[in-house]
Coordinates of C-alpha atoms and ligand atoms in Angstrom, one line a residue:
X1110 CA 108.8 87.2 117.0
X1111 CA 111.7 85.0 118.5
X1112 CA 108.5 83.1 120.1
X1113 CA 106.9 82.2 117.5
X1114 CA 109.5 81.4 115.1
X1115 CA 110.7 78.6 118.3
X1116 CA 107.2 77.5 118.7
X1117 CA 106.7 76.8 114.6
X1118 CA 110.1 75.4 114.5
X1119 CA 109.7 71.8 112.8
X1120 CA 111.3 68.4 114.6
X1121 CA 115.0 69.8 114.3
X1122 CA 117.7 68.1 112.8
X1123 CA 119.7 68.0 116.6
X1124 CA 116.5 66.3 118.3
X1125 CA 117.0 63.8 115.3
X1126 CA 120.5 62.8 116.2
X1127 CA 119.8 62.6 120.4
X1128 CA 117.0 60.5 119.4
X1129 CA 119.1 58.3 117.3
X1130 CA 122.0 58.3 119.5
X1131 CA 120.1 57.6 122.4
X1132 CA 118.1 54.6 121.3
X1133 CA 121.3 53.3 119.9
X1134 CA 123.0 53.4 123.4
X1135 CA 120.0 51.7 124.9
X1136 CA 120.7 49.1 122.4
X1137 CA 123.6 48.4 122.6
X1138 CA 123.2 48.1 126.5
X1139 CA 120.1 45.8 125.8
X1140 CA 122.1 43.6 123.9
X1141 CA 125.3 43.7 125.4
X1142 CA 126.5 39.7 123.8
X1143 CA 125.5 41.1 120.5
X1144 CA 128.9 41.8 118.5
X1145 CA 128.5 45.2 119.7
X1146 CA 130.6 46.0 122.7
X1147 CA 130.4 48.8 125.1
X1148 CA 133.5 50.6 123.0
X1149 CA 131.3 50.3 119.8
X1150 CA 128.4 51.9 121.9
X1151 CA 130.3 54.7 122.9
X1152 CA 131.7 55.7 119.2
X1153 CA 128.3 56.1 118.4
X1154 CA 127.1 58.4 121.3
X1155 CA 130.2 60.0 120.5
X1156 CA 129.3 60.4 116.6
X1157 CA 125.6 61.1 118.0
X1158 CA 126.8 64.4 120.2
X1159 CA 129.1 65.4 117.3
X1160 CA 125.8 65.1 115.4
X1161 CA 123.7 66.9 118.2
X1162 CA 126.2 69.6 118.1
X1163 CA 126.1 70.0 114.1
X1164 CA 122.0 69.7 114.2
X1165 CA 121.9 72.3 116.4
X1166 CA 123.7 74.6 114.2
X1167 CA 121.4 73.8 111.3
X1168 CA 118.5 74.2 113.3
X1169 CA 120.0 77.4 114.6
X1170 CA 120.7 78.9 111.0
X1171 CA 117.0 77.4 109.8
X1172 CA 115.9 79.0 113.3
X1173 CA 117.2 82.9 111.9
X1174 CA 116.4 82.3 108.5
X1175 CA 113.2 81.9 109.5
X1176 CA 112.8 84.6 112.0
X1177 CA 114.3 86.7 109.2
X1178 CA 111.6 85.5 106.9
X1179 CA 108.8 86.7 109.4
X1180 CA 110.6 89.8 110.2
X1181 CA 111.0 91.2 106.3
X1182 CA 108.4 89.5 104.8
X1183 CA 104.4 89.4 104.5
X1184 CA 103.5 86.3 105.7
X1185 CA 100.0 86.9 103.4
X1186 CA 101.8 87.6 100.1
X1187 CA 105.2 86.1 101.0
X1188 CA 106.5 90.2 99.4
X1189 CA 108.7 91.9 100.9
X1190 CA 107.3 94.0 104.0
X1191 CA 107.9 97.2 104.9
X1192 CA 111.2 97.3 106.5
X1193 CA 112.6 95.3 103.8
X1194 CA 111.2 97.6 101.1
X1195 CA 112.5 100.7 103.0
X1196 CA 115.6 99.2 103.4
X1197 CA 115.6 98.1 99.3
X1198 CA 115.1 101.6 98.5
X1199 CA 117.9 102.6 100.5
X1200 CA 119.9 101.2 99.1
X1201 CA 118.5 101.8 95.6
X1202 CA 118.8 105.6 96.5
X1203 CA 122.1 105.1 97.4
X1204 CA 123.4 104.1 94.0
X1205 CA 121.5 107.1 92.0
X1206 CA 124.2 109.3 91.9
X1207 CA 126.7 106.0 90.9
X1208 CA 124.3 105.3 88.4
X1209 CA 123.3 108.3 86.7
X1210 CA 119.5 107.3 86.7
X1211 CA 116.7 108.0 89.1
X1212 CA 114.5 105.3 91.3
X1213 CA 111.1 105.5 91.2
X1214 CA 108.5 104.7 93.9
X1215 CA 104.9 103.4 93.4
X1216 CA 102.8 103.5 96.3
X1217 CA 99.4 101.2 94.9
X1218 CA 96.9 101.6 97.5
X1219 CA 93.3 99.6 96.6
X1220 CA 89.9 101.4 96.4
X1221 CA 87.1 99.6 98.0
X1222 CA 89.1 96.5 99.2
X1223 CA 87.2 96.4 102.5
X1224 CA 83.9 95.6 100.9
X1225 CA 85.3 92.7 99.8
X1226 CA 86.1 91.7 103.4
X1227 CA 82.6 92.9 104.8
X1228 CA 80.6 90.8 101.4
X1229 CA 82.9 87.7 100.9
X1230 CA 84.9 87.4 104.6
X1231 CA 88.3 88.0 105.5
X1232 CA 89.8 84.8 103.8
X1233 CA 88.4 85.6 100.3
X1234 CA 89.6 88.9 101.0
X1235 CA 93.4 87.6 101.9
X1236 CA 93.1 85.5 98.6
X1237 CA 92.6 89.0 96.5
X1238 CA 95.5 90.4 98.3
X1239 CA 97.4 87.4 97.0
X1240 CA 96.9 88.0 93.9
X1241 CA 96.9 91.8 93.7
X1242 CA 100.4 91.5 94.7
X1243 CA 101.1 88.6 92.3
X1244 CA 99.3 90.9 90.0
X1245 CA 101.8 93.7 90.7
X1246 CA 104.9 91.6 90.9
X1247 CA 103.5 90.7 86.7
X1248 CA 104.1 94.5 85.9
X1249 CA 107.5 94.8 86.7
X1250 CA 111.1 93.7 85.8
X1251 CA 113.2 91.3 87.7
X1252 CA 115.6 94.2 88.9
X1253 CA 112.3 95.8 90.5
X1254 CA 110.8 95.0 93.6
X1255 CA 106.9 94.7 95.2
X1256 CA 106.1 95.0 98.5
X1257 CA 102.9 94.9 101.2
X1258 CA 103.6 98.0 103.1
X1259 CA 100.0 97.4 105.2
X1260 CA 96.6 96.0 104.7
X1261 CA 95.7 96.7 101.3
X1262 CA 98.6 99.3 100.7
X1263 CA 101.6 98.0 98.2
X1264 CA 104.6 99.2 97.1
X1265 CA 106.7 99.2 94.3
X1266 CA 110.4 100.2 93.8
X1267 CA 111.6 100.7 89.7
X1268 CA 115.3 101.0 89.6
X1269 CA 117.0 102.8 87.0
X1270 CA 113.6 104.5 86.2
X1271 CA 112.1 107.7 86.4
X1272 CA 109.0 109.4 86.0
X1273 CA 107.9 108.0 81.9
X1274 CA 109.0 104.5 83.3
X1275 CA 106.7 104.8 86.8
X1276 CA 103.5 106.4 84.6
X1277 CA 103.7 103.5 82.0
X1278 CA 103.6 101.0 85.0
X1279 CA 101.0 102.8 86.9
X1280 CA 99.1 102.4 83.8
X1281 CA 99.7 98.6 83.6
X1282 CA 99.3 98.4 87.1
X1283 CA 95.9 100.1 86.9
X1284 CA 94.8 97.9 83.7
X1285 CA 95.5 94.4 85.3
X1286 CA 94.3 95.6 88.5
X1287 CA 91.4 96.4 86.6
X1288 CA 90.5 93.2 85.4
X1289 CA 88.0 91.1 87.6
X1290 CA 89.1 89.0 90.8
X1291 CA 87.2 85.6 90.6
X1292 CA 86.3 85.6 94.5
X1293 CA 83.6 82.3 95.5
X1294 CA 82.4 81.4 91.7
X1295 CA 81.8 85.5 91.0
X1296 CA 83.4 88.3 89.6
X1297 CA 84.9 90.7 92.3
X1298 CA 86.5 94.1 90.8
X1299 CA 89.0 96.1 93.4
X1300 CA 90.5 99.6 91.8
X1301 CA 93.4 101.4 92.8
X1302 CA 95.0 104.7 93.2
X1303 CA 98.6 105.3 92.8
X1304 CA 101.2 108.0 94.0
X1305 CA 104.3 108.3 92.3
X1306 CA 108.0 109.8 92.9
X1307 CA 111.3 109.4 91.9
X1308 CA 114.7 110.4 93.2
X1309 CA 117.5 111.2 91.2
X1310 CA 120.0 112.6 93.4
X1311 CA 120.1 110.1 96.6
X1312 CA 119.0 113.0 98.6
X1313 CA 116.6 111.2 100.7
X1314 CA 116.1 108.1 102.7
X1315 CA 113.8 105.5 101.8
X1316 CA 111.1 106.3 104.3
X1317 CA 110.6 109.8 103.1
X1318 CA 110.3 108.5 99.4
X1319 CA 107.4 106.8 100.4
X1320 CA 106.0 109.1 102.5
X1321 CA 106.3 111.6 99.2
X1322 CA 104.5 108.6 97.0
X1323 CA 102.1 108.1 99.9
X1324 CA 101.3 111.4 100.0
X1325 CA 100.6 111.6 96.1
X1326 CA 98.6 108.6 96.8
X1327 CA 96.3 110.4 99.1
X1328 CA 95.8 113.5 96.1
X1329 CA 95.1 110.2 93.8
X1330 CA 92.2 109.1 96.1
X1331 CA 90.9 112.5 96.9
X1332 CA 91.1 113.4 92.7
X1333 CA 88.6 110.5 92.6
X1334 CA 90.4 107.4 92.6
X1335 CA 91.4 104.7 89.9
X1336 CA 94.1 107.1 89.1
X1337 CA 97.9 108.2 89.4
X1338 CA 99.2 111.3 90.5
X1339 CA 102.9 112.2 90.6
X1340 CA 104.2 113.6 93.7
X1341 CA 104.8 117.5 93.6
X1342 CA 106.9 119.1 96.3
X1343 CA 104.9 122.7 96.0
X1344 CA 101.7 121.0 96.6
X1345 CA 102.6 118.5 99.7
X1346 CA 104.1 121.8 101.3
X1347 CA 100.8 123.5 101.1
X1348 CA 98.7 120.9 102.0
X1349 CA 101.2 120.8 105.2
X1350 CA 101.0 124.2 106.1
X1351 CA 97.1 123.6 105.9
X1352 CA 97.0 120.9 108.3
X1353 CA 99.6 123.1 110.4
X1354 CA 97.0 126.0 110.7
X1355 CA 94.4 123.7 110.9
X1356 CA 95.6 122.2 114.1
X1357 CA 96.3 125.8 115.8
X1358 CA 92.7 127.0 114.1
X1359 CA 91.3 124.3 116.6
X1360 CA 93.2 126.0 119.8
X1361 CA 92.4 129.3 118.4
X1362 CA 89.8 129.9 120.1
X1363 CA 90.2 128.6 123.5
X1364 CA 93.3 130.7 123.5
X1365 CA 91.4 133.3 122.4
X1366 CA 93.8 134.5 119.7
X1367 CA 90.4 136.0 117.6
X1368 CA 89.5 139.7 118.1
X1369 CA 86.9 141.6 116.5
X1370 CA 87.7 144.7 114.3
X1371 CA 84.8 146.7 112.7
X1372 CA 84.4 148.9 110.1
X1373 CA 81.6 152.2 110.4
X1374 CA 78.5 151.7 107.6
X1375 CA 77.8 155.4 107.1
X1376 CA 75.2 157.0 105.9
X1377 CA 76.0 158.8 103.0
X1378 CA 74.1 162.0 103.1
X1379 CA 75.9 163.4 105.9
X1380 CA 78.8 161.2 106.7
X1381 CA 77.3 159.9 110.3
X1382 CA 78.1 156.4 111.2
X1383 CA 74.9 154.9 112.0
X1384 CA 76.9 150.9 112.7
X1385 CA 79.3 149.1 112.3
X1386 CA 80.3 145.6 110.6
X1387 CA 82.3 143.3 112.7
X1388 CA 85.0 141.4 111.0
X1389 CA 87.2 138.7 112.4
X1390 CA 91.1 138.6 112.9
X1391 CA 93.3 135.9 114.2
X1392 CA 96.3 137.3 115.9
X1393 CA 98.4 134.4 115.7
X1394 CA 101.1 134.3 117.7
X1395 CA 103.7 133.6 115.7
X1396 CA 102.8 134.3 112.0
X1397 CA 100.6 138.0 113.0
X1398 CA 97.5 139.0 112.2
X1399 CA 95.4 136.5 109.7
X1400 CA 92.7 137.6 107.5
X1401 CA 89.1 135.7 107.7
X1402 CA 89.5 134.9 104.0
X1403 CA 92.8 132.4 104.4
X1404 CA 91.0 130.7 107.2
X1405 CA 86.8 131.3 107.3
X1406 CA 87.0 128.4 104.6
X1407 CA 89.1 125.8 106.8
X1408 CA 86.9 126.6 109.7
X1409 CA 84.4 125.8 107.2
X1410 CA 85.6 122.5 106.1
X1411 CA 86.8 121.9 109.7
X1412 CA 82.9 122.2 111.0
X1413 CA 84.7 124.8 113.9
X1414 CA 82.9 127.8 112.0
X1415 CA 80.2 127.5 114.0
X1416 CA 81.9 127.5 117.5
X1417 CA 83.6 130.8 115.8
X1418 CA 80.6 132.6 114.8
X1419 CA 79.0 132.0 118.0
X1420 CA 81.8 133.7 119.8
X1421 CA 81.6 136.6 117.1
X1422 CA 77.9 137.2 118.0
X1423 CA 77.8 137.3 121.4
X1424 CA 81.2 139.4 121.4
X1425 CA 79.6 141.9 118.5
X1426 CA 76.4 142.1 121.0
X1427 CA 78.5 143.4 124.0
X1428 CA 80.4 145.7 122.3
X1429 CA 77.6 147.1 120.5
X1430 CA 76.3 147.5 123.9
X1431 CA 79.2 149.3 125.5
X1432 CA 78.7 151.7 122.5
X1433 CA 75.2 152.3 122.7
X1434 CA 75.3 153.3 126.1
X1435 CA 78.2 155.7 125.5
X1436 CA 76.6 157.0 122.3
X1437 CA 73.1 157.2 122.8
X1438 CA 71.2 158.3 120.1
X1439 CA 67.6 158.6 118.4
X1440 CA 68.7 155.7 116.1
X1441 CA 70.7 153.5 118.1
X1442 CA 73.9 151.9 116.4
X1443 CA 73.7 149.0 115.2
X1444 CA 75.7 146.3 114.6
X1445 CA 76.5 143.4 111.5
X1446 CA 77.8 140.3 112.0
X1447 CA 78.6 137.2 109.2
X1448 CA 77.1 134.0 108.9
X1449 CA 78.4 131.3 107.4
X1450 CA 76.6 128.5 105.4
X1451 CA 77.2 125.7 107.8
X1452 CA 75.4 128.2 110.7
X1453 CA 72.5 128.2 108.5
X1454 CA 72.3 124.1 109.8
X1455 CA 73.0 124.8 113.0
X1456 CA 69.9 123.9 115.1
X1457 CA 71.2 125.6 117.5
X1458 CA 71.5 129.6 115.4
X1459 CA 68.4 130.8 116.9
X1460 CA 69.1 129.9 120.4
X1461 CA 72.4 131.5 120.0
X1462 CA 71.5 134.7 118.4
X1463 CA 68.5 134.7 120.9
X1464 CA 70.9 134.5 124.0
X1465 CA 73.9 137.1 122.9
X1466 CA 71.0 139.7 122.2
X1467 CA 69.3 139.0 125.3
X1468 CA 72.1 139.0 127.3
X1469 CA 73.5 142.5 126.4
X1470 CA 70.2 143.2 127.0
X1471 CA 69.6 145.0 123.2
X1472 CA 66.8 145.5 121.0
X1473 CA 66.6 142.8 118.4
X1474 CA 66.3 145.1 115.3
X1475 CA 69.8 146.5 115.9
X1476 CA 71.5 143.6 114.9
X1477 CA 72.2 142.2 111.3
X1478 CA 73.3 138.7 110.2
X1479 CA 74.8 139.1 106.8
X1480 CA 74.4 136.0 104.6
X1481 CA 76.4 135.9 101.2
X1482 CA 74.6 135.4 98.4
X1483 CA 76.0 132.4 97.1
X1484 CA 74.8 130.9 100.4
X1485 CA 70.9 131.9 99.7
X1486 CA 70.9 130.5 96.3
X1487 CA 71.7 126.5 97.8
X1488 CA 68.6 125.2 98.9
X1489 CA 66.5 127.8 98.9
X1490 CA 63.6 126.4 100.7
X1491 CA 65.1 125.0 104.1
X1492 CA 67.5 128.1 104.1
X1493 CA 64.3 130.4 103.7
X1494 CA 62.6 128.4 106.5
X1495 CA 65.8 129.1 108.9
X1496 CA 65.6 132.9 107.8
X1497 CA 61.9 133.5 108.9
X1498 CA 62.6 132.0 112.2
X1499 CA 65.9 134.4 112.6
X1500 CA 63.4 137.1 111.8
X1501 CA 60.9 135.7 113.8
X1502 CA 63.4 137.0 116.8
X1503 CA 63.2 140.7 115.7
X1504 CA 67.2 140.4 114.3
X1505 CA 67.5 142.3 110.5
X1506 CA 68.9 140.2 107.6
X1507 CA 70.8 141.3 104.9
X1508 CA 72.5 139.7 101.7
X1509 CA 76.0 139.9 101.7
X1510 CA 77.8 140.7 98.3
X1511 CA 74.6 140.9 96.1
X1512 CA 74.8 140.8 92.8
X1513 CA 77.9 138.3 92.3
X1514 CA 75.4 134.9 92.0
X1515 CA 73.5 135.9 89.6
X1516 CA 70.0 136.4 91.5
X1517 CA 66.5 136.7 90.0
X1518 CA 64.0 139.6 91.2
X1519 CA 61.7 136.7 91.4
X1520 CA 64.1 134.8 93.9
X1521 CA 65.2 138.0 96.1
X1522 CA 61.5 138.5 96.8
X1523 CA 61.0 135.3 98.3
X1524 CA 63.9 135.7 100.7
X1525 CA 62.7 137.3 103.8
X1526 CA 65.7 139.8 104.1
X1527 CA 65.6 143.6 105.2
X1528 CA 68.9 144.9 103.3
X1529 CA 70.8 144.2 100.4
X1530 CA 74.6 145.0 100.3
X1531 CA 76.3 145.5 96.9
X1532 CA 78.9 143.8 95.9
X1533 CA 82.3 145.5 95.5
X1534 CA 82.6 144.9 92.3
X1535 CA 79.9 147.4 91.2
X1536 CA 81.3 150.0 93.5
X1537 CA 84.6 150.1 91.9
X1538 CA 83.3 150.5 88.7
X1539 CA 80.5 152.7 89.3
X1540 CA 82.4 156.2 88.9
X1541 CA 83.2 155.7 85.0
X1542 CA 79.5 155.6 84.1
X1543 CA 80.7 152.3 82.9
X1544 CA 78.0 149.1 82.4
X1545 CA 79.2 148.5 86.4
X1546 CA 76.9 151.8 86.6
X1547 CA 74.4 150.7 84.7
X1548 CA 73.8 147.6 86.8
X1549 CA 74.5 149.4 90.2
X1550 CA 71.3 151.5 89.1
X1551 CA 69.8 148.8 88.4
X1552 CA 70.3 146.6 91.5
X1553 CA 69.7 149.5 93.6
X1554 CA 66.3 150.4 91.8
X1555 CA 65.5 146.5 91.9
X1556 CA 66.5 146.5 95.8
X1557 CA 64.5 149.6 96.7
X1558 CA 61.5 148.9 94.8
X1559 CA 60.8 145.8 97.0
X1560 CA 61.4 148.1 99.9
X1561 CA 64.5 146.8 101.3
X1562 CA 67.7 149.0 102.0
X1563 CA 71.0 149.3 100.3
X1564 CA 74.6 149.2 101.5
X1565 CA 76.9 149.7 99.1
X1566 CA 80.4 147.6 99.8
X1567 CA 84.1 148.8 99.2
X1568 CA 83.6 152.4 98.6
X1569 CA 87.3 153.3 98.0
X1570 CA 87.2 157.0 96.7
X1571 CA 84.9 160.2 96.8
X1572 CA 83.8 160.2 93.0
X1573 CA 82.0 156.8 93.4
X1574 CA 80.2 158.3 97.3
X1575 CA 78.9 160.9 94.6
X1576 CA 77.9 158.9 92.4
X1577 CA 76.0 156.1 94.8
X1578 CA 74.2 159.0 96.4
X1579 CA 73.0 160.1 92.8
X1580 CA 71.8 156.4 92.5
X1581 CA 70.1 156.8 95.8
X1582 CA 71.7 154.7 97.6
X1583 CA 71.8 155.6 101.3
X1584 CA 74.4 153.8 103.4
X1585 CA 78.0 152.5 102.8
X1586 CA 81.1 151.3 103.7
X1587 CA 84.9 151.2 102.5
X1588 CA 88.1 152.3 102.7
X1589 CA 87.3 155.8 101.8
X1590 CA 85.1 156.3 105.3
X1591 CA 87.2 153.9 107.4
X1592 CA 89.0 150.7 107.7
X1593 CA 88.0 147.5 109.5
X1594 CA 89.8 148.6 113.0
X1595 CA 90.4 147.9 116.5
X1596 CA 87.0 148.8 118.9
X1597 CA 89.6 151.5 120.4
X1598 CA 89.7 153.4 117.3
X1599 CA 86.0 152.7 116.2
X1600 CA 85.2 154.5 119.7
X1601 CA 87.5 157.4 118.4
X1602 CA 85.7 157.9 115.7
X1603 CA 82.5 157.8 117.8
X1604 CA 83.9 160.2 119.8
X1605 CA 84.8 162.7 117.3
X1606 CA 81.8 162.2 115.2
X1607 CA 79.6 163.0 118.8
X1608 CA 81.8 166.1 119.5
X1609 CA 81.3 167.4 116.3
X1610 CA 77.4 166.9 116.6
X1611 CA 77.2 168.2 120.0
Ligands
C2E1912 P1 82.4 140.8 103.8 O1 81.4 140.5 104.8 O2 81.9 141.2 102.4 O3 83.3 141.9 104.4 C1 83.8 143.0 103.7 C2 85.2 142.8 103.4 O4 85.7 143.8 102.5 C3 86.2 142.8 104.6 O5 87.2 142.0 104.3 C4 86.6 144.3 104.5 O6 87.9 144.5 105.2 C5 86.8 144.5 103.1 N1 86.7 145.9 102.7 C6 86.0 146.9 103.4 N2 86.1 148.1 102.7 C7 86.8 147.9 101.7 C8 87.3 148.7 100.6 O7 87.1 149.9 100.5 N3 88.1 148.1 99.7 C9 88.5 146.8 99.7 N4 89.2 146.3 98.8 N5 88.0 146.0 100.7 C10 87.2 146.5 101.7 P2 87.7 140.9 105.4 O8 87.6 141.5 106.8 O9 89.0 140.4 105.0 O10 86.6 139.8 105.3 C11 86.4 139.0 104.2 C12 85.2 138.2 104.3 O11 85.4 137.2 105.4 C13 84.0 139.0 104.7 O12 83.4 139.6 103.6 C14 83.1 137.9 105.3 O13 82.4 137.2 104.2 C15 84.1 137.0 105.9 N6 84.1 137.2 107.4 C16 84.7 138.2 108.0 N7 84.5 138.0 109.4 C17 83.7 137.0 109.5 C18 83.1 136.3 110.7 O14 83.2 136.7 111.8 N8 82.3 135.2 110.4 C19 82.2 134.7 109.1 N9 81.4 133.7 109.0 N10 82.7 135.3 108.1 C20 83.5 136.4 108.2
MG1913 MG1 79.8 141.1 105.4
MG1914 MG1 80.6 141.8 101.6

């Protein structure tokens, strides 16, 4: 900074004087007969060095004012930058509780600036930014202050003004931002989104204001854009705890902090567990044991669901082997696992499912991939294309929580799936003969008609086992048989149920 503010510095006022004192030495030397004697000569390169001495103060005060200038301002926009905002709102925070009344923040950020840059070139673009903050600086009172923070990110700072006051400006900020930017004889139009928070009781520093308006920014931009949002405290903590988890999600499973519980399907004439369903838990370290449904969707979002299914299926296929050859049986167990939506893209599902069944060395048929039905009814075609192939290897297919999406009889014929598992919904109403019956009977009429099997989901008490069976339906699971659980009890269970048969 010191560099460059040196190297721009214009002929100084001290070099002026030297120059002057020294050509009038010379001079006077040159011309010694001339009235001037040597005395006279040296008043003047006295009066030149007390000159010299003075410049150099001057240059040395222009010197730091203009250092200061490039340290707390945008050279662009000639605003304030970001340290000097920050430091502005410091001191703006600092007088809230003199004052009475709250500052507010603006953070303006522009939507779509860098197509400017990429259609009309960086200098059409810098002349935009010029007037976007001229533009800005037009919305506000003296008292208040605009500021570049970064690229096309400004900031504004109302004092004595909360919330009403920031929303009307946002509003006018949004209007004259709106209007078009004449940019090389056309009409260029930039939007914005804005984050807004106030602080009445001086209870934070200026950078984490405008993190807080920054952050409301971002929920502007993700709400859609050419918008405001106001920042909420409740909501930036959630989205942090989010990208907390997140993070440790991602080292989740190298640390290999997932395990595997199951839950017995049994069949409901006689109570036997024919499989089980195997369910994922995330022992975290710190906050316990997590449930699939506060993180299967982050995983999701995260694209590190497919990684995590993987794992489940080839984990599910040796411990269905380990339990096959300790329970052997007529009708092998068998064994479910979940897929999720974004496994349905996979390219590489089939070679996956193909390895962790081949390397446990099982039979095919006795393993399921459950699919939800929400996930069949998005595009049905390339999702029935991926199913055929998955059946292609021999693995069953069944639909996960039917009868929640609405489904057509036409539809569930087309999808080539072997089993259908009711939703819990209709369980828990099924026992009070209720319209839940009604459409239980119906689903599970529908289901067996087109020769697939039914699992019934949730089954949480002994009246609704009765009443399933009377429907005909043939397997189940829920609390009332077992809980998801640990393979060590699941092999209890085994073990009892094969002492009692034997
Ligand atoms: P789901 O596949 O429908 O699994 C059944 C859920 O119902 C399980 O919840 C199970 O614990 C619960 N449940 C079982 N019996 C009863 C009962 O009698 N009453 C009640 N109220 N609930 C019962 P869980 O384990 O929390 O799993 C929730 C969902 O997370 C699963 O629903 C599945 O869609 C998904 N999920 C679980 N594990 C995996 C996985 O490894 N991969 C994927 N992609 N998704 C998984
Ligand atoms: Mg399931
Ligand atoms: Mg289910």
């Amino acid at each position: 900074m010191a560099d460059r503010g040196l190297r721009r510095l214009r002929p100084s006022v001290s070099t002026g004087f030297l120059g002057a004192g020294v050509a009038l030495t010379v001079l006077s030397y040159l011309w010694p007969a001339g009235g001037w004697g040597k005395g006279a000569a040296v008043t003047f390169l006295g009066i030149c060095l007390v000159g010299v001495w003075a410049g150099a103060r001057m240059d040395r005060r222009r010197l730091e004012r203009e250092m200061r200038q490039q340290a707390l301002y945008d050279p662009l926009t000639q605003l304030p930058n970001r340290t000097l905002f920050l430091d502005r709102v410091d001191h703006a925070v600092a007088g809230t509780k003199r004052r009475g009344r709250p500052v507010a923040v603006l953070v303006v950020d522009l939507d779509g600036f860098n197509s400017v840059n990429d259609a009309f070139g960086q200098s059409a673009g810098d002349r935009v930014l010029v007037e976007v903050g001229q533009r800005l600086r037009g919305c506000l009172r003296a008292a208040d202050s605009v500021a570049r923070l970064d690229g096309d990110e400004f900031a504004m700072l109302l004092v004595d003004a909360g919330i009403p006051e920031a929303t009307q400006v946002a509003d006018r900020v949004l209007d004259r931002l709106g209007a078009a930017f004449p940019v090389q004889g056309r009409e260029v139009f930039v939007d914005a989104s804005i984050g807004i928070t106030q602080f009445p009781d001086g209870s934070k520093d200026g950078r984490s204001i405008v993190s807080d308006a920054d952050a409301a920014m971002g929920a502007a931009k993700r709400a859609g854009r050419r918008r405001y949002e106001v920042y909420q405290h409740d909501r930036h903590v959630a989205l942090l705890k989010r990208f907390e988890l997140l993070t440790e999600l991602r080292r989740a499973l190298e640390r290999r902090e997932f395990v595997l519980h199951y839950q017995p399907v049994v069949r409901l004439t006689d109570g036997r567990i024919v499989g089980t369903e195997a369910l994922i838990r995330w022992m975290h370290p710190e906050r316990g044991m997590i449930s699939p449904a506060d993180f299967i969707p982050l995983a999701e979002e995260a694209g590190l669901i497919v990684a995590m299914d993987r794992w489940v299926t080839a984990e599910a296929c040796r411990q269905l082997r380990s339990w096959q050859q300790r329970f052997p049986s007529e009708q092998p167990l068998a064994i479910s696992v979940n897929i999720s939506a974004r496994q349905l893209q996979d390219p590489d599902l089939l070679r996956d499912v193909r390895a962790a069944v081949e390397a446990f060395g099982l039979d095919p048929a006795s393993l399921t991939l459950e699919i939800t039905e929400t996930v069949l009814m998005q595009d049905t075609e390339a999702t029935i294309s991926v199913l055929r192939a998955l059946r292609g290897l021999g693995v069953r297919l069944a639909i996960d929580d039917f009868g929640i999406g609405f489904s057509s009889l036409s539809y569930l014929r087309r999808l080539p799936v072997d089993v259908v598992k009711i939703d819990r919904s209709f369980v828990a109403g099924v026992a009070t003969g209720s319209e839940e019956w009604t459409l239980a009977r119906g689903i599970i009429r529908l289901v067996h008609s087109l020769g697939l099997e039914t699992v019934a989901e949730g089954v949480e008490r002994a009246e609704q086992r009765a009443h399933l069976l009377a429907l005909g339906c043939r397997l189940a699971q829920g609390y009332y048989f077992a809980r998801p659980a640990a393979a060590e009890t699941v092999t209890e269970l085994l073990e009892q149920a094969d002492g009692r048969s034997a």
